[in-house]
Short mmCIF file of C-alpha atoms in Angstrom, two decimals:
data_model
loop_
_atom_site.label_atom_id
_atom_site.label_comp_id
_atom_site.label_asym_id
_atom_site.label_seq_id
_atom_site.Cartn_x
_atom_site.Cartn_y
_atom_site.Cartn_z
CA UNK A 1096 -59.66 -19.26 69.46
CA UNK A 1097 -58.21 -19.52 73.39
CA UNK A 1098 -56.47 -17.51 75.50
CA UNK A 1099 -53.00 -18.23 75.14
CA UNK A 1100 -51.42 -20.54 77.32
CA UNK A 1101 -49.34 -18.09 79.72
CA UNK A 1102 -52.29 -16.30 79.76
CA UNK A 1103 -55.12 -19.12 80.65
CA UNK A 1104 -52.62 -20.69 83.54
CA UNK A 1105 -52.59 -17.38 85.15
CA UNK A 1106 -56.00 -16.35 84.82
CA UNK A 1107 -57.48 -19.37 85.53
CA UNK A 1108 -54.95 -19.73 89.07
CA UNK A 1109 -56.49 -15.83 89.79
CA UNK A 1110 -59.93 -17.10 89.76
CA UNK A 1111 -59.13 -20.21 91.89
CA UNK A 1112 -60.82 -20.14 94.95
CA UNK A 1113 -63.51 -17.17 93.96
CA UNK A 1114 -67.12 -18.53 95.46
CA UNK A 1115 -69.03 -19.55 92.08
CA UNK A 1116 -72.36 -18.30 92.99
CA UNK A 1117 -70.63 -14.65 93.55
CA UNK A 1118 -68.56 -14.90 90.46
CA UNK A 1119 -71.50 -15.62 88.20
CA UNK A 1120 -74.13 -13.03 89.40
CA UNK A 1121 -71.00 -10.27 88.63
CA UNK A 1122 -70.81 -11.98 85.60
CA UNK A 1123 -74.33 -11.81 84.67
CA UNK A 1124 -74.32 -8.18 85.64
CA UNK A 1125 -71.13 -7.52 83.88
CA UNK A 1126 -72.71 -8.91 80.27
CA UNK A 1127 -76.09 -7.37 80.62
CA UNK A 1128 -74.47 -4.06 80.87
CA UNK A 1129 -71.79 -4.85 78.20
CA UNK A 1130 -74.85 -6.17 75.56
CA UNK A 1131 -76.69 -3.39 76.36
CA UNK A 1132 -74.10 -0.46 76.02
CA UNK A 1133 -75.21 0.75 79.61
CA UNK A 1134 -73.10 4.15 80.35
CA UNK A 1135 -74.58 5.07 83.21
CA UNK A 1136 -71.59 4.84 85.64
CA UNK A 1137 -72.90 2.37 88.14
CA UNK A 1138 -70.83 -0.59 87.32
CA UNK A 1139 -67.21 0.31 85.95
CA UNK A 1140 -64.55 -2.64 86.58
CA UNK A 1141 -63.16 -0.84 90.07
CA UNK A 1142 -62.81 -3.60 92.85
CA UNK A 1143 -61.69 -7.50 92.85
CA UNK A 1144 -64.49 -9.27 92.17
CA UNK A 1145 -65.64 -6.96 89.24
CA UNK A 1146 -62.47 -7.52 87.88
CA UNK A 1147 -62.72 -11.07 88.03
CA UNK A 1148 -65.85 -11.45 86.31
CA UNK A 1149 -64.14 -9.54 83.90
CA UNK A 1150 -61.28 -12.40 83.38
CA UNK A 1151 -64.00 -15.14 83.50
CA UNK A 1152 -66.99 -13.91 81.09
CA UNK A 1153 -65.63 -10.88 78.54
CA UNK A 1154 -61.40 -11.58 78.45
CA UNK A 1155 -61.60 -14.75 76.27
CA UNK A 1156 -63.84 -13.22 73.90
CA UNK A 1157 -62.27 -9.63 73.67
CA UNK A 1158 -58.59 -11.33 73.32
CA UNK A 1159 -60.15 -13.02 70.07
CA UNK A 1160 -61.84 -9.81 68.46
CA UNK A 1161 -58.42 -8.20 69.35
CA UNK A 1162 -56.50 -10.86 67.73
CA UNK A 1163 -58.72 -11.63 64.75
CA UNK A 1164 -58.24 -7.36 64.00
CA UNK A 1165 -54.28 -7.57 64.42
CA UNK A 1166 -54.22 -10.81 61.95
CA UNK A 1167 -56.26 -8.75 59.35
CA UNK A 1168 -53.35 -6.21 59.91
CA UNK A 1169 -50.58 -8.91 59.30
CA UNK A 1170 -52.35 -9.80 56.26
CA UNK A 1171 -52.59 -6.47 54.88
CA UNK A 1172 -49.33 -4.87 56.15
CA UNK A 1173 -46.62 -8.03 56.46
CA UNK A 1174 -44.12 -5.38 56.83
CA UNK A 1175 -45.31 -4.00 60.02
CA UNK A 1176 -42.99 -5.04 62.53
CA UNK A 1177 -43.26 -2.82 65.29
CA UNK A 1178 -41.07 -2.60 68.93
CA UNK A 1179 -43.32 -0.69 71.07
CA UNK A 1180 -47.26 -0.51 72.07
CA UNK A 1181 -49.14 1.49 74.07
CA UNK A 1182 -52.67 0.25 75.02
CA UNK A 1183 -55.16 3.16 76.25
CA UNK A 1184 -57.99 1.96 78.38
CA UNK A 1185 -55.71 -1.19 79.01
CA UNK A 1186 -58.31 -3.32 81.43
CA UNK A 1187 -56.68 -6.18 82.24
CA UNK A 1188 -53.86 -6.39 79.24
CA UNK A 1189 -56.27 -7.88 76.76
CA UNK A 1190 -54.47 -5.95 73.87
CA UNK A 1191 -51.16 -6.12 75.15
CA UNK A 1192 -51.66 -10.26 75.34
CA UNK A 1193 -52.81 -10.18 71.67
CA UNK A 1194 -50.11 -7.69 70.17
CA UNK A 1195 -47.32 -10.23 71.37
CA UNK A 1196 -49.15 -12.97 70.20
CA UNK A 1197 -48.86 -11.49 66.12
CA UNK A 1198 -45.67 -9.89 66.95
CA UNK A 1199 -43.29 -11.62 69.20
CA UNK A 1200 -40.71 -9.09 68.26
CA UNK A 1201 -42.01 -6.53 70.35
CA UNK A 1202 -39.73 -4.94 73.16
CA UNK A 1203 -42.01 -3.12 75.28
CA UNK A 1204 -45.59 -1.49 76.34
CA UNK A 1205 -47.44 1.01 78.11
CA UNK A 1206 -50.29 0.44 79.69
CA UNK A 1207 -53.26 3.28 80.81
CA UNK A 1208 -55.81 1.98 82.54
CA UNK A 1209 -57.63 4.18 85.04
CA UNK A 1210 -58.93 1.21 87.66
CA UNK A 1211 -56.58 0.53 90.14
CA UNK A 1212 -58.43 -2.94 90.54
CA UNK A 1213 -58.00 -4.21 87.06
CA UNK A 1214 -54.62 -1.77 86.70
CA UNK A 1215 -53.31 -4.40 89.41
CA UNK A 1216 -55.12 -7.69 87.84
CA UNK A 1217 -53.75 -6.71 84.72
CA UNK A 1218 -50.02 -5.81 85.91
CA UNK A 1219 -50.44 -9.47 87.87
CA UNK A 1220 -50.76 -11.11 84.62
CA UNK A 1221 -48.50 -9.47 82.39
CA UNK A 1222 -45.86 -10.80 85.06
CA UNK A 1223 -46.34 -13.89 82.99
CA UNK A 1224 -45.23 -12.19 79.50
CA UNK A 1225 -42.48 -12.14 77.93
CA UNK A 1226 -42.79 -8.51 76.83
CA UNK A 1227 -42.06 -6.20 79.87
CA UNK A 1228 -45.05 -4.14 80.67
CA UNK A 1229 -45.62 -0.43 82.56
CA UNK A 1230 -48.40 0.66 83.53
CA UNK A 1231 -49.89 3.82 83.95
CA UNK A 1232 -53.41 5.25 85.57
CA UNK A 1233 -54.99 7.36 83.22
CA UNK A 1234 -58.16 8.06 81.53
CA UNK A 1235 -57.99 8.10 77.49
CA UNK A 1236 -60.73 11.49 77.94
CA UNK A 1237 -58.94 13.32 80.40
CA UNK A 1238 -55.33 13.07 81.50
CA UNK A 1239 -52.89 10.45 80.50
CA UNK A 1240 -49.21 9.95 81.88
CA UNK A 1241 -46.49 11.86 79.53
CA UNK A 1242 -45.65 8.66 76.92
CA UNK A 1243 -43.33 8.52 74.27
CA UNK A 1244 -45.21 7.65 70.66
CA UNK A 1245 -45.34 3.77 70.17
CA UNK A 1246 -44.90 2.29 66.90
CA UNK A 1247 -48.49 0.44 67.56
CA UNK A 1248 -51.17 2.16 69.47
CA UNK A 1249 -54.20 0.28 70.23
CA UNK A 1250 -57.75 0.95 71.70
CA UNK A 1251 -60.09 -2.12 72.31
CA UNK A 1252 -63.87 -2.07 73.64
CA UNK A 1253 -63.75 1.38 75.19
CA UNK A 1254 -65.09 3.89 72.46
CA UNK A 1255 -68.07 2.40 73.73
CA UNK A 1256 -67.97 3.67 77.24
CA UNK A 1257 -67.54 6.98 76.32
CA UNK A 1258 -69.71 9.92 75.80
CA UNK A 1259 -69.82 10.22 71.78
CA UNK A 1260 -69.14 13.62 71.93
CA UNK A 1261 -65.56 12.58 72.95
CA UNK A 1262 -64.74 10.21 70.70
CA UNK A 1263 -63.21 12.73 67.58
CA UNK A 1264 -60.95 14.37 70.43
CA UNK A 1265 -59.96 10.94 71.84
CA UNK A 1266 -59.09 9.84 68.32
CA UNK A 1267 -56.83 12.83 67.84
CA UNK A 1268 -55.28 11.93 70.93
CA UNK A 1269 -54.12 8.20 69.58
CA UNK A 1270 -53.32 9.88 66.41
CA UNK A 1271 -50.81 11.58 67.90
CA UNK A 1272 -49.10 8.57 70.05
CA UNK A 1273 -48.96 6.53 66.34
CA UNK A 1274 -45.62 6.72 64.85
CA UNK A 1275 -46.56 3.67 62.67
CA UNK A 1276 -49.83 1.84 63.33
CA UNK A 1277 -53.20 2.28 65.17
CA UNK A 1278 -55.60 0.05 66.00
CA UNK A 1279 -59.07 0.60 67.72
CA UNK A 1280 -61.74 -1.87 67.82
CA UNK A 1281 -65.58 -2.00 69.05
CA UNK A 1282 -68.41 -4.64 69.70
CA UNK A 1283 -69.58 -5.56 66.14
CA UNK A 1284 -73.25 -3.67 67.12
CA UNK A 1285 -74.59 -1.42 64.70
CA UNK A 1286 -73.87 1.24 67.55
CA UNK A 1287 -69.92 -0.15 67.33
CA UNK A 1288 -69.99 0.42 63.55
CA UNK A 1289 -71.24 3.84 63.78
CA UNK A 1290 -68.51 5.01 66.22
CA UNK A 1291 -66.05 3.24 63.95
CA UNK A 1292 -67.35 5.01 61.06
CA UNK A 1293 -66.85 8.38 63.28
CA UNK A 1294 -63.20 7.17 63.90
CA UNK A 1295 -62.53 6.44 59.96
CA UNK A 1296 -63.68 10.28 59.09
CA UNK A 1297 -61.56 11.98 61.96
CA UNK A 1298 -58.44 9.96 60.54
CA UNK A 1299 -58.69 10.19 57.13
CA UNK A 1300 -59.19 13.87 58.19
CA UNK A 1301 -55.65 13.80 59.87
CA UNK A 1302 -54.10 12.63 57.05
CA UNK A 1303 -53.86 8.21 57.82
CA UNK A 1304 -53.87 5.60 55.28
CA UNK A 1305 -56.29 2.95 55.78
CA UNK A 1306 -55.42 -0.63 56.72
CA UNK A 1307 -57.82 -2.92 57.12
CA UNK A 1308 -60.52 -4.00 57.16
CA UNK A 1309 -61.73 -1.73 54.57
CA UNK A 1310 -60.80 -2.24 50.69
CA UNK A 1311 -60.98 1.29 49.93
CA UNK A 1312 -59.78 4.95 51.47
CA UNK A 1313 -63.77 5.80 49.96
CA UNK A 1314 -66.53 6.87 51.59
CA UNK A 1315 -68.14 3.74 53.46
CA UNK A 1316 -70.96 2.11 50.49
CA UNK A 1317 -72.79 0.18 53.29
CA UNK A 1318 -75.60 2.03 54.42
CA UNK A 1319 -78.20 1.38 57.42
CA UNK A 1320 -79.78 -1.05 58.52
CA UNK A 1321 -77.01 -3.08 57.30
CA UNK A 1322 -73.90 -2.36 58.99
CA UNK A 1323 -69.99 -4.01 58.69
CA UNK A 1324 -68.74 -6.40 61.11
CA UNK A 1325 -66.70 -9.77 62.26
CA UNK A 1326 -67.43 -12.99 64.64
CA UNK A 1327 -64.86 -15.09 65.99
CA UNK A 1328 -65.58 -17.98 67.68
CA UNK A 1329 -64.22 -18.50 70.98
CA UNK A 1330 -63.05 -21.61 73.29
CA UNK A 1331 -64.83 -21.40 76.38
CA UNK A 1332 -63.27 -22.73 79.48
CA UNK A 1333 -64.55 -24.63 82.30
CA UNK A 1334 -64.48 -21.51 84.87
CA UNK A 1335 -65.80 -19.10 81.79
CA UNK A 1336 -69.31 -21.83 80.97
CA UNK A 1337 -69.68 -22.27 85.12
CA UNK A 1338 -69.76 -18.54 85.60
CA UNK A 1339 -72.32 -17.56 82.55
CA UNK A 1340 -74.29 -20.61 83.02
CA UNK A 1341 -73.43 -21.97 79.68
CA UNK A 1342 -73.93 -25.63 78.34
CA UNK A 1343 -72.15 -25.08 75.07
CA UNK A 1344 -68.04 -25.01 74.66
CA UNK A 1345 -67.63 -21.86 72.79
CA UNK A 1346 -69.40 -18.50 72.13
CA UNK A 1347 -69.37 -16.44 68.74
CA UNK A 1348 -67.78 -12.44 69.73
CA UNK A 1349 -68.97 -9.67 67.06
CA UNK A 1350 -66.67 -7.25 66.27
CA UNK A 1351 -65.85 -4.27 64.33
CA UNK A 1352 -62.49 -2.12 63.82
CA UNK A 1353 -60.08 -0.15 62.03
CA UNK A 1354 -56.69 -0.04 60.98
CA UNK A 1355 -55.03 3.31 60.30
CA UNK A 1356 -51.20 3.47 59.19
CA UNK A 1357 -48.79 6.88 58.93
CA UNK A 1358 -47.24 5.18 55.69
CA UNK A 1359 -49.84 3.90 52.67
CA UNK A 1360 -50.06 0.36 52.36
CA UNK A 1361 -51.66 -1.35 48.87
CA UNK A 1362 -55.50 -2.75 49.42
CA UNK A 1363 -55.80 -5.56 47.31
CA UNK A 1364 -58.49 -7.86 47.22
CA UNK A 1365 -61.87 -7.85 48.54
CA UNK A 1366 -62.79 -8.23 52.53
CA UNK A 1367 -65.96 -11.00 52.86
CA UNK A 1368 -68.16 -8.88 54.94
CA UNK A 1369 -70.34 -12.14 55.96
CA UNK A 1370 -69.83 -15.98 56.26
CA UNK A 1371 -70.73 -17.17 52.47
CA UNK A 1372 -72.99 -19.30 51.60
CA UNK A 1373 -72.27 -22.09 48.92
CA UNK A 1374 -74.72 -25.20 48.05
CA UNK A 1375 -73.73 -27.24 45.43
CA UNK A 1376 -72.03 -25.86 42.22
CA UNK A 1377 -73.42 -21.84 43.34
CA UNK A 1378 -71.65 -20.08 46.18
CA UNK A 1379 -72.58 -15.96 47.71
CA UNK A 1380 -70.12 -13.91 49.42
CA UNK A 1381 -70.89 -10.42 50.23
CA UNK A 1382 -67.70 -8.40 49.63
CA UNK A 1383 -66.59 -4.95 50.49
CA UNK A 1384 -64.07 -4.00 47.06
CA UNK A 1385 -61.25 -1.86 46.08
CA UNK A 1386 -63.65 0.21 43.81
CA UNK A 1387 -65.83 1.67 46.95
CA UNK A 1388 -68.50 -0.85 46.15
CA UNK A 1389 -69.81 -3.44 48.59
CA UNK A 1390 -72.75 -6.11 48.07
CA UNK A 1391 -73.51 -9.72 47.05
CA UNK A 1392 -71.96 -11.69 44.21
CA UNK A 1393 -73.01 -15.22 42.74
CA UNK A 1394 -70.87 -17.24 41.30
CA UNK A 1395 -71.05 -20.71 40.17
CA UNK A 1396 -68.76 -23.97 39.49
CA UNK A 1397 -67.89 -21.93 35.86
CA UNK A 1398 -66.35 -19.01 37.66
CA UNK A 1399 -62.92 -21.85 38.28
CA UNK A 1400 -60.83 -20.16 40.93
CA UNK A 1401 -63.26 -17.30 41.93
CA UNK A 1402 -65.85 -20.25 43.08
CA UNK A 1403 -62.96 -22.04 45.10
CA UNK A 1404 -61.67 -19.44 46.50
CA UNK A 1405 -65.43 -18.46 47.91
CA UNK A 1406 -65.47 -22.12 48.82
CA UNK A 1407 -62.62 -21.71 50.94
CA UNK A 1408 -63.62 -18.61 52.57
CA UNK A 1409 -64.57 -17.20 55.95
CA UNK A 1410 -65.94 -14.09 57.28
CA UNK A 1411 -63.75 -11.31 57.21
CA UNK A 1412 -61.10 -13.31 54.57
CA UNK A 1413 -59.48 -10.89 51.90
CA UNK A 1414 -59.68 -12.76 48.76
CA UNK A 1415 -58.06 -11.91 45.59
CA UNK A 1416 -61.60 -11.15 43.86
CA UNK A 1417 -63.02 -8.53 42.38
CA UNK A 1418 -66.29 -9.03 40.62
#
């Protein structure tokens, strides 16, 4: 997956001209404390050159988490059509960029983002959109700008900034801007799961229907050390492999999410909760069902269209099988 075009031409002319050597050791500094979960408040995305790192080393691979969640709503919900978003915790418009992207329909967004560095980087590059953007300072734990509810509300990578004691309160909060659909997704960590799992019991609490990517409105069967999540692979470009010091064209982002909608929707299927593995006539697909259940099948060339479809699957696939 790439940044879309728009998107790439305009981040890759803001980086033009940034000195390498300073670019990459932000970079560096940037993942560390992103693989690490580092809260400690010394390194938020507040001046140029932070912000920057940010377009070169995490945007790519946040857009596709992002996007890979919203297709897994299409799939689920192909009546969800919505006009409106409002991002909270914007950074640069990374959610913004991928909501347009599954819905071109959309008329309009709001933006909160509480940097005034990446609030500008990000207003910069939605100049290139065709969906008009505003945006707001605000922080999603204390005081946000008066919004009216959007028919998609999203949250990406920002649940795990916060102080977990927060993150039921902050829920509520996006609960409340949803008139339709909202969407918050994590780093596919064990620590992302766990918030996520958080998030799923404060909104089934407040009354939402489940999306995706679960099968079920259950109680979550996967227990620890095993936890749920997604990879999409991502297109690196030349600026993005320069700046992490990368020899190979693409990286694989984990991530996890959920889906919550006011109005039910109908889970079908069953969600392939790793890549499967098939050699020869026997294929294994871990599934999360529509019963509550999750765990390994086997299934062989004698199962007809249940092997094929296996065959044919990816990670994170809904696939009409339940077995």
């Amino acid at each position: 997956m790439e940044l879309p075009s728009p998107l790439r031409a305009a981040v890759d002319q803001m980086l033009a001209g940034e000195p390498l050597e300073r670019l990459a050791k932000a970079s560096a500094l940037l993942s560390d404390r992103y693989r690490r979960e580092v809260r400690d408040g010394r390194f938020h995305i507040d001046d140029a050159l932070a912000a920057k790192a940010y377009l070169a080393t995490r945007m790519p691979a946040t857009y596709a988490a992002v996007r890979a969640a919203l297709s897994m709503v299409e799939d689920v919900a192909p009546d969800f059509e919505p006009r409106t978003q409002i991002d909270l915790g914007s950074g640069p418009g990374t959610a913004f960029w991928a909501a347009q992207d599954a819905w071109p329909q959309m008329q309009s967004a709001d933006m909160v983002e509480a940097s005034a560095a990446i609030r500008s980087v990000g207003d910069a590059l939605a100049r290139h959109a065709t969906v008009p953007a505003r945006w707001h300072a605000g922080d999603v734990t204390a005081k946000i700008p008066p919004l009216a509810p959007a028919d998609l509300v999203t949250l990406a990578y920002v649940l795990d900034e916060l102080p977990p004691a927060t993150i039921s309160a902050v829920t509520t909060k996006l609960w409340a801007l949803t008139t339709s659909m909202l969407v918050i997704i994590e780093p596919g960590t064990t620590a992302g799961w766990q918030r996520i799992l958080a998030v799923r019991e404060t909104l089934k609490a407040a009354g939402a229907h489940l999306v995706a990517p679960c099968s079920h409105e259950q109680d979550c069967p996967i227990a620890v050390p095993d936890w749920c999540h997604f990879s999409r692979r991502v297109a690196r470009s030349r600026v993005h492999r320069l700046a992490k010091g990368a020899e190979v064209p693409w990286e694989d982002e984990k991530f996890i999410f959920i889906a919550v909608s006011r109005s039910p929707v109908t889970l079908s299927g069953a969600r392939v909760l790793s890549p499967p593995r098939v050699s020869g006539g026997v294929g294994r697909v871990k599934l999360c069902r529509t019963d509550g259940s999750a765990g390994e099948v086997t299934l062989s060339k004698r199962d007809g269209d249940a092997f094929k479809q296996v065959r044919r699957a990816d990670w994170g696939d809904r696939i009409d099988l339940e077995t």
